[in-house]
Coordinates of C-alpha atoms in Angstrom, one line a residue:
M1 CA 38.7 -47.1 -3.2
N2 CA 39.4 -51.3 -3.8
D3 CA 36.4 -53.7 -3.7
L4 CA 37.0 -54.5 -0.8
T5 CA 36.7 -51.2 1.3
F6 CA 33.7 -51.2 -0.8
Q7 CA 32.4 -53.9 1.0
I8 CA 33.4 -53.3 4.3
A9 CA 31.8 -50.0 3.8
R10 CA 28.5 -52.1 3.3
E11 CA 28.6 -54.6 6.3
Q12 CA 28.9 -51.9 8.3
S13 CA 25.8 -50.0 6.9
A14 CA 24.1 -52.9 7.1
S15 CA 24.9 -52.7 10.8
V16 CA 23.3 -49.2 11.5
S17 CA 20.0 -50.4 12.0
L18 CA 20.9 -52.7 14.7
G19 CA 23.8 -51.9 16.5
A20 CA 23.7 -48.0 16.4
C21 CA 20.6 -47.6 17.0
E22 CA 19.6 -50.0 19.8
S23 CA 22.1 -48.1 21.3
H24 CA 20.4 -44.1 20.8
S25 CA 16.7 -42.9 21.8
D26 CA 14.3 -45.6 20.2
S27 CA 11.6 -42.4 20.1
I28 CA 14.2 -40.6 17.4
V29 CA 14.6 -43.6 15.5
E30 CA 10.9 -44.5 15.0
R31 CA 10.1 -41.0 13.9
L32 CA 12.7 -41.0 11.4
A33 CA 11.9 -45.1 10.8
Q34 CA 7.9 -43.3 9.8
I35 CA 8.7 -40.7 7.6
D36 CA 7.8 -42.0 4.1
W37 CA 11.3 -40.7 2.3
S38 CA 10.3 -40.9 -0.9
F39 CA 7.2 -38.0 -0.1
A40 CA 5.0 -39.1 -2.2
Q41 CA 2.6 -36.8 -0.8
R42 CA 5.1 -34.3 -1.5
S43 CA 4.1 -30.5 0.2
K44 CA 2.6 -28.0 -2.2
S45 CA 5.6 -25.8 -3.5
L46 CA 5.9 -23.1 -2.1
A47 CA 6.1 -20.4 -4.9
I48 CA 9.1 -18.8 -3.8
E49 CA 10.8 -22.1 -5.5
S50 CA 10.4 -21.3 -8.2
I51 CA 12.0 -17.6 -8.7
H52 CA 14.8 -19.4 -10.9
P53 CA 15.8 -22.5 -11.6
Y54 CA 18.4 -24.8 -9.9
P55 CA 19.5 -28.3 -11.0
A56 CA 18.2 -31.4 -8.8
K57 CA 17.1 -29.1 -6.7
F58 CA 16.9 -30.6 -3.0
I59 CA 13.1 -30.7 -2.0
G60 CA 12.0 -28.8 1.1
D61 CA 10.6 -31.7 2.6
I62 CA 13.5 -33.8 3.2
P63 CA 15.0 -30.9 5.8
R64 CA 11.7 -30.1 6.7
A65 CA 11.3 -33.5 8.0
L66 CA 14.7 -33.8 9.9
I67 CA 14.4 -30.1 11.7
E68 CA 10.5 -31.4 13.1
S69 CA 11.9 -35.5 13.9
L70 CA 15.1 -34.2 15.5
P71 CA 15.8 -32.8 18.7
I72 CA 18.2 -30.1 17.6
P73 CA 20.2 -28.8 20.6
D74 CA 19.1 -25.1 22.3
G75 CA 20.9 -22.0 20.6
T76 CA 22.1 -23.6 17.9
A77 CA 21.7 -23.4 14.1
V78 CA 21.8 -25.6 10.8
L79 CA 24.9 -25.8 8.9
D80 CA 24.5 -27.1 4.5
P81 CA 27.7 -26.9 3.5
F82 CA 26.8 -27.2 -0.3
C83 CA 23.7 -25.4 0.1
G84 CA 22.9 -25.1 -3.9
S85 CA 19.7 -22.7 -4.0
G86 CA 19.0 -22.1 -0.3
T87 CA 16.1 -25.0 0.4
T88 CA 17.9 -25.9 3.7
L89 CA 18.5 -22.4 5.0
M90 CA 15.0 -21.4 4.0
E91 CA 13.1 -24.2 6.4
A92 CA 15.3 -23.3 8.8
Q93 CA 14.0 -19.9 8.8
R94 CA 10.6 -21.1 8.5
A95 CA 11.4 -23.4 11.3
G96 CA 12.5 -20.4 13.6
L97 CA 16.2 -21.2 13.7
S98 CA 19.4 -19.2 12.3
S99 CA 21.1 -21.0 8.9
V100 CA 24.7 -20.7 7.9
G101 CA 24.6 -21.9 3.7
I102 CA 28.2 -22.7 1.7
D103 CA 28.3 -22.9 -1.8
L104 CA 31.0 -22.4 -4.4
N105 CA 28.7 -21.3 -7.4
P106 CA 27.7 -17.6 -7.1
I107 CA 24.7 -18.4 -8.7
A108 CA 23.3 -20.6 -6.1
C109 CA 24.7 -18.1 -3.2
L110 CA 22.3 -15.8 -5.2
I111 CA 19.5 -17.8 -5.5
A112 CA 20.2 -18.7 -1.6
R113 CA 20.5 -14.6 -0.2
V114 CA 17.7 -13.7 -2.1
K115 CA 15.2 -16.8 -0.8
T116 CA 16.2 -15.9 2.6
S117 CA 16.3 -12.1 3.0
P118 CA 13.4 -9.5 3.1
L119 CA 12.8 -7.3 0.1
P120 CA 14.0 -3.3 -0.1
K121 CA 11.5 -1.8 -0.1
G122 CA 11.1 0.5 -3.9
F123 CA 12.0 -2.8 -5.4
E124 CA 9.0 -2.4 -8.3
E125 CA 9.7 1.2 -9.1
V126 CA 13.4 0.8 -9.2
V127 CA 12.6 -2.1 -12.3
Q128 CA 10.7 0.2 -14.1
E129 CA 13.6 2.6 -14.1
I130 CA 16.4 0.3 -15.5
T131 CA 13.9 -1.0 -17.9
S132 CA 13.1 2.4 -18.9
R133 CA 16.4 3.6 -19.1
A134 CA 17.6 0.2 -20.8
R135 CA 15.4 0.2 -23.2
N136 CA 17.1 4.3 -24.3
I137 CA 20.8 1.9 -24.6
H138 CA 21.3 1.1 -28.6
T139 CA 25.3 0.5 -28.4
L140 CA 27.9 -1.6 -25.5
P141 CA 30.9 -2.5 -26.0
T142 CA 31.8 -6.0 -27.9
S143 CA 31.3 -8.8 -24.9
S144 CA 34.0 -10.2 -24.2
I145 CA 32.2 -13.8 -23.5
P146 CA 33.5 -16.9 -25.4
N147 CA 31.2 -17.9 -27.7
V148 CA 28.2 -15.9 -27.0
D149 CA 27.3 -14.9 -30.7
H150 CA 26.7 -18.7 -31.0
W151 CA 24.6 -18.6 -28.2
F152 CA 23.0 -14.6 -28.3
K153 CA 21.7 -13.1 -31.2
P154 CA 23.2 -9.7 -31.5
D155 CA 20.1 -7.4 -30.6
I156 CA 19.6 -9.7 -27.5
Q157 CA 23.2 -9.1 -26.6
L158 CA 22.5 -5.4 -26.6
A159 CA 19.1 -5.8 -24.3
V160 CA 20.7 -8.3 -21.4
G161 CA 24.2 -6.5 -21.8
A162 CA 22.1 -2.8 -21.5
L163 CA 20.2 -4.2 -17.9
A164 CA 23.4 -6.0 -16.7
Q165 CA 25.5 -1.8 -17.0
I166 CA 22.4 -0.6 -15.2
I167 CA 21.9 -3.2 -12.5
A168 CA 25.8 -2.5 -11.0
D169 CA 25.0 0.7 -10.6
P170 CA 25.8 1.7 -7.4
A171 CA 22.6 3.6 -6.8
Y172 CA 20.6 0.1 -7.0
A173 CA 23.4 -1.5 -4.9
V174 CA 20.2 -2.1 -1.6
W175 CA 18.9 -4.1 -4.7
L176 CA 21.4 -5.9 -6.0
D177 CA 21.0 -9.3 -5.5
Q178 CA 17.5 -9.1 -6.5
L179 CA 18.0 -7.5 -10.0
R180 CA 21.0 -9.8 -10.3
L181 CA 18.4 -12.6 -9.7
A182 CA 15.5 -11.3 -11.9
L183 CA 17.8 -11.4 -14.9
S184 CA 19.7 -14.2 -14.5
S185 CA 16.3 -16.0 -14.4
I186 CA 15.6 -15.3 -17.5
L187 CA 18.9 -15.5 -19.7
I188 CA 18.0 -18.6 -21.2
R189 CA 14.9 -18.5 -22.3
V190 CA 16.0 -15.4 -24.4
S191 CA 19.2 -17.2 -25.2
N192 CA 19.3 -19.4 -28.4
Q193 CA 20.2 -22.4 -26.2
D194 CA 16.9 -25.1 -26.1
S195 CA 16.3 -25.4 -22.1
D196 CA 17.6 -25.3 -18.8
T197 CA 18.7 -28.8 -19.0
R198 CA 19.4 -29.1 -23.0
Y199 CA 23.1 -28.2 -23.8
A200 CA 21.8 -27.3 -27.4
A201 CA 21.3 -23.9 -29.7
V202 CA 17.8 -23.8 -31.7
E203 CA 16.4 -20.8 -33.8
K204 CA 14.0 -18.8 -31.3
N205 CA 11.0 -15.8 -32.1
I206 CA 12.6 -13.8 -29.7
V207 CA 13.4 -10.0 -30.0
R208 CA 15.1 -7.4 -27.7
N209 CA 12.0 -5.7 -26.7
D210 CA 11.2 -9.6 -25.8
V211 CA 13.9 -9.3 -23.0
F212 CA 12.6 -6.2 -21.3
D213 CA 9.4 -7.3 -20.8
A214 CA 10.6 -10.9 -19.3
F215 CA 12.6 -9.2 -16.5
D216 CA 9.9 -7.4 -15.8
K217 CA 8.1 -10.1 -15.2
A218 CA 11.1 -11.9 -13.7
S219 CA 11.4 -8.8 -11.7
S220 CA 7.0 -9.0 -10.7
K221 CA 6.8 -12.8 -9.9
L222 CA 10.3 -12.8 -7.4
Q223 CA 8.0 -10.0 -5.4
R224 CA 5.4 -11.5 -5.3
S225 CA 6.9 -14.8 -4.2
L226 CA 9.1 -12.9 -1.5
L227 CA 6.2 -10.7 -0.6
E228 CA 4.0 -13.7 0.1
R229 CA 6.4 -15.4 2.6
T230 CA 4.2 -15.8 6.2
W231 CA 7.5 -16.6 8.3
A232 CA 10.1 -15.0 10.0
L233 CA 13.6 -14.0 8.6
P234 CA 15.4 -15.3 11.3
S235 CA 19.5 -14.5 9.9
A236 CA 20.7 -16.9 7.6
H237 CA 23.9 -16.4 6.4
V238 CA 25.6 -17.5 3.1
L239 CA 29.0 -17.9 2.5
E240 CA 30.4 -17.8 -1.4
A241 CA 33.2 -20.2 -0.8
N242 CA 35.0 -23.5 -1.1
T243 CA 33.8 -25.3 1.6
L244 CA 37.2 -27.5 1.5
E245 CA 39.1 -24.8 2.2
L246 CA 36.7 -22.9 4.6
R247 CA 38.1 -22.7 8.4
P248 CA 35.8 -23.7 11.6
S249 CA 36.2 -19.6 12.7
E250 CA 34.5 -18.4 9.7
I251 CA 31.8 -20.0 10.1
A252 CA 31.3 -18.4 14.0
M253 CA 28.5 -20.0 14.9
N254 CA 27.6 -23.3 16.8
I255 CA 26.1 -26.1 14.8
G256 CA 23.1 -28.5 16.3
L257 CA 22.1 -29.7 12.9
V258 CA 23.6 -30.2 9.3
V259 CA 21.4 -31.4 6.3
T260 CA 23.2 -31.2 3.0
S261 CA 23.2 -33.2 -0.7
P262 CA 26.5 -32.9 -1.9
P263 CA 27.5 -32.6 -5.8
Y264 CA 27.5 -36.7 -7.0
P265 CA 31.1 -36.9 -9.0
N266 CA 30.7 -37.6 -12.4
A267 CA 27.5 -36.7 -12.3
Y268 CA 25.8 -32.6 -12.0
E269 CA 27.4 -30.3 -14.2
Y270 CA 26.4 -26.7 -12.2
W271 CA 28.8 -24.8 -13.6
L272 CA 28.2 -25.6 -17.0
Y273 CA 24.6 -25.5 -16.4
H274 CA 24.9 -21.6 -14.6
K275 CA 28.3 -20.6 -16.8
Y276 CA 26.5 -17.8 -19.2
R277 CA 24.5 -16.5 -16.6
M278 CA 28.3 -16.3 -14.0
W279 CA 29.3 -14.5 -17.6
W280 CA 26.8 -12.2 -17.7
L281 CA 26.9 -11.1 -14.1
G282 CA 30.5 -10.6 -14.3
F283 CA 31.4 -14.1 -12.2
D284 CA 33.8 -16.9 -13.6
P285 CA 32.5 -20.3 -14.6
I286 CA 35.5 -21.4 -14.8
A287 CA 37.3 -20.8 -11.8
V288 CA 33.9 -22.6 -10.1
K289 CA 34.2 -25.5 -12.8
E290 CA 38.0 -26.4 -11.6
K291 CA 37.5 -26.3 -7.7
E292 CA 33.4 -27.9 -7.9
I293 CA 33.3 -31.6 -6.6
G294 CA 31.4 -34.2 -9.0
A295 CA 31.8 -32.3 -12.5
R296 CA 32.6 -34.9 -15.1
A297 CA 35.2 -32.8 -16.7
H298 CA 37.2 -34.0 -13.5
F299 CA 37.2 -37.1 -14.6
F300 CA 37.9 -37.4 -18.2
K301 CA 41.5 -35.4 -17.9
K302 CA 45.0 -36.1 -17.0
N303 CA 45.9 -36.8 -13.3
N304 CA 41.4 -37.7 -13.4
H305 CA 39.5 -38.2 -10.1
T306 CA 38.4 -40.8 -9.2
A307 CA 36.2 -42.2 -6.0
E308 CA 39.3 -42.0 -3.9
T309 CA 38.6 -38.2 -4.6
F310 CA 35.4 -38.3 -3.7
V311 CA 36.8 -39.5 -0.4
D312 CA 39.2 -37.3 0.2
Q313 CA 36.9 -34.3 -0.7
M314 CA 34.2 -35.6 1.9
K315 CA 37.2 -36.2 4.8
G316 CA 37.4 -32.6 4.2
T317 CA 34.1 -31.6 4.5
F318 CA 33.9 -33.5 8.0
E319 CA 36.9 -32.2 9.1
L320 CA 34.8 -29.0 8.7
I321 CA 31.7 -30.1 10.6
E322 CA 33.5 -31.8 13.1
G323 CA 34.6 -28.3 14.0
V324 CA 31.7 -26.4 13.9
L325 CA 28.8 -29.5 15.6
V326 CA 27.9 -29.2 19.2
K327 CA 27.5 -31.9 21.2
N328 CA 24.6 -34.2 20.2
G329 CA 24.4 -32.3 17.4
F330 CA 23.1 -34.0 14.8
V331 CA 24.5 -34.0 10.8
C332 CA 22.1 -35.4 7.5
F333 CA 23.2 -36.0 4.5
V334 CA 21.6 -37.1 1.3
V335 CA 23.4 -39.1 -1.4
G336 CA 23.0 -41.2 -4.7
R337 CA 25.3 -43.5 -6.2
S338 CA 27.7 -42.3 -9.1
K339 CA 29.1 -44.2 -12.3
I340 CA 32.6 -43.3 -13.0
H341 CA 34.0 -45.3 -16.6
G342 CA 31.0 -47.6 -15.9
Q343 CA 32.4 -48.7 -12.3
I344 CA 28.9 -48.0 -10.1
I345 CA 29.9 -45.8 -6.7
N346 CA 27.6 -46.0 -3.7
N347 CA 28.5 -42.6 -2.1
G348 CA 26.3 -43.7 1.1
D349 CA 28.8 -46.1 1.8
I350 CA 31.6 -43.7 1.5
I351 CA 29.8 -41.0 3.5
H352 CA 29.0 -43.7 6.2
Q353 CA 32.5 -44.4 6.4
V354 CA 33.9 -41.0 6.0
A355 CA 31.4 -40.1 9.1
T356 CA 32.1 -42.8 11.3
G357 CA 35.3 -42.2 10.8
V358 CA 35.6 -39.0 12.9
G359 CA 33.7 -40.8 15.4
L360 CA 30.6 -39.8 14.8
E361 CA 27.7 -42.1 15.4
P362 CA 25.0 -43.9 12.5
I363 CA 21.7 -43.4 13.7
S364 CA 19.2 -44.5 10.8
R365 CA 19.8 -45.1 7.0
F366 CA 17.1 -45.2 4.4
E367 CA 16.6 -44.9 0.9
R368 CA 14.4 -42.5 -1.0
V369 CA 13.0 -42.5 -4.9
I370 CA 14.1 -39.6 -6.7
S371 CA 11.5 -37.7 -8.7
A372 CA 12.2 -38.5 -12.3
T373 CA 10.9 -35.5 -12.8
R374 CA 14.5 -34.0 -11.9
K375 CA 17.0 -33.8 -14.8
S376 CA 21.1 -32.4 -15.5
F377 CA 23.0 -32.0 -18.5
N378 CA 24.7 -35.0 -18.0
L379 CA 21.6 -38.0 -18.6
S380 CA 23.9 -41.3 -19.2
H381 CA 25.7 -40.3 -16.5
A382 CA 23.2 -39.2 -14.0
N383 CA 20.5 -42.0 -14.4
I384 CA 20.2 -41.7 -10.7
K385 CA 16.4 -43.2 -9.4
T386 CA 17.8 -43.3 -5.7
E387 CA 19.3 -41.6 -3.6
T388 CA 20.2 -42.6 0.9
V389 CA 19.7 -40.6 3.8
L390 CA 21.8 -41.2 6.4
V391 CA 21.6 -39.7 9.8
F392 CA 24.8 -39.3 12.2
Q393 CA 25.1 -38.1 15.8
K394 CA 28.0 -36.2 17.3
L395 CA 27.8 -37.9 20.7

């Protein structure tokens, strides 16, 4: 995208609060304007949000504020085309709304499904049985996971491999998602990786039995968190798919509200963050990396991605949205800036340009300050201090 295009987009954005807002319900605009989008007084975090680590997690205050403030058309559902760990879907459930989430990352989909699904009965007993069986396994085939010896000690590999193997037993299929999530949640802790956001190998005083104890504790925490939900569970469909390849017919619901935060170009490394979790659970992180929007590797290769690539990706996203969004429905994007080869890219301007290009009417635009605790692997490129909240409507 050239400088002239960005200048046009900035000029269009500057006119939102004057032109577009005057042509819509003053009450909607006023309600949005009264929200503290930085959420300095954040709602108390729910226990369910801590059942599994996730980078740059979408805070529930954002979709909650939008759901409460916007007149969502009756009989419609909420869509998040980049649902991550399912925060938007869970907030839709809390408001009594059905929802659909899409994500390429199987770990993200796993978290989202567990957070929005009932816990099948007998979970505690099944965990005890699995742990007991795993403790009695003392040999396994050599692991095919790349560089596994660097990140996992041999006895830790044996324990993790035993749990993964037994969890996959068809006898436990009804609890498969919950069991996988409990195992996934402890993998960085029992590995040689320093932390969830520091990709460096360090020496840890962890032995084989610690893995089983950690799995038991994670399972108990997951069970408590799911049972603490005090709200009903309207349908929440999680599609493990590439949003850019999905057809509107595959969503199969009328959408009245879209709330999402798409991956930023050259910012967060979601595939890298979860790659060993994916390998241990039988997923393919390399396939995820190849199609992940914004992954840093895409910007440092032959025929590298550019800001124009993100424009095209968002055009594909909005084509999907247009195909499922009902008249008078709303679209809300939360995006930050990116740094690509030294150039600062305002992704809010890109979203505004693409959204208005498909006929959506801009309603409001706000800047919000991001909590300083949010982290990623790619800190030098993802030092994002603010995000833009953009709201559009299909008239």
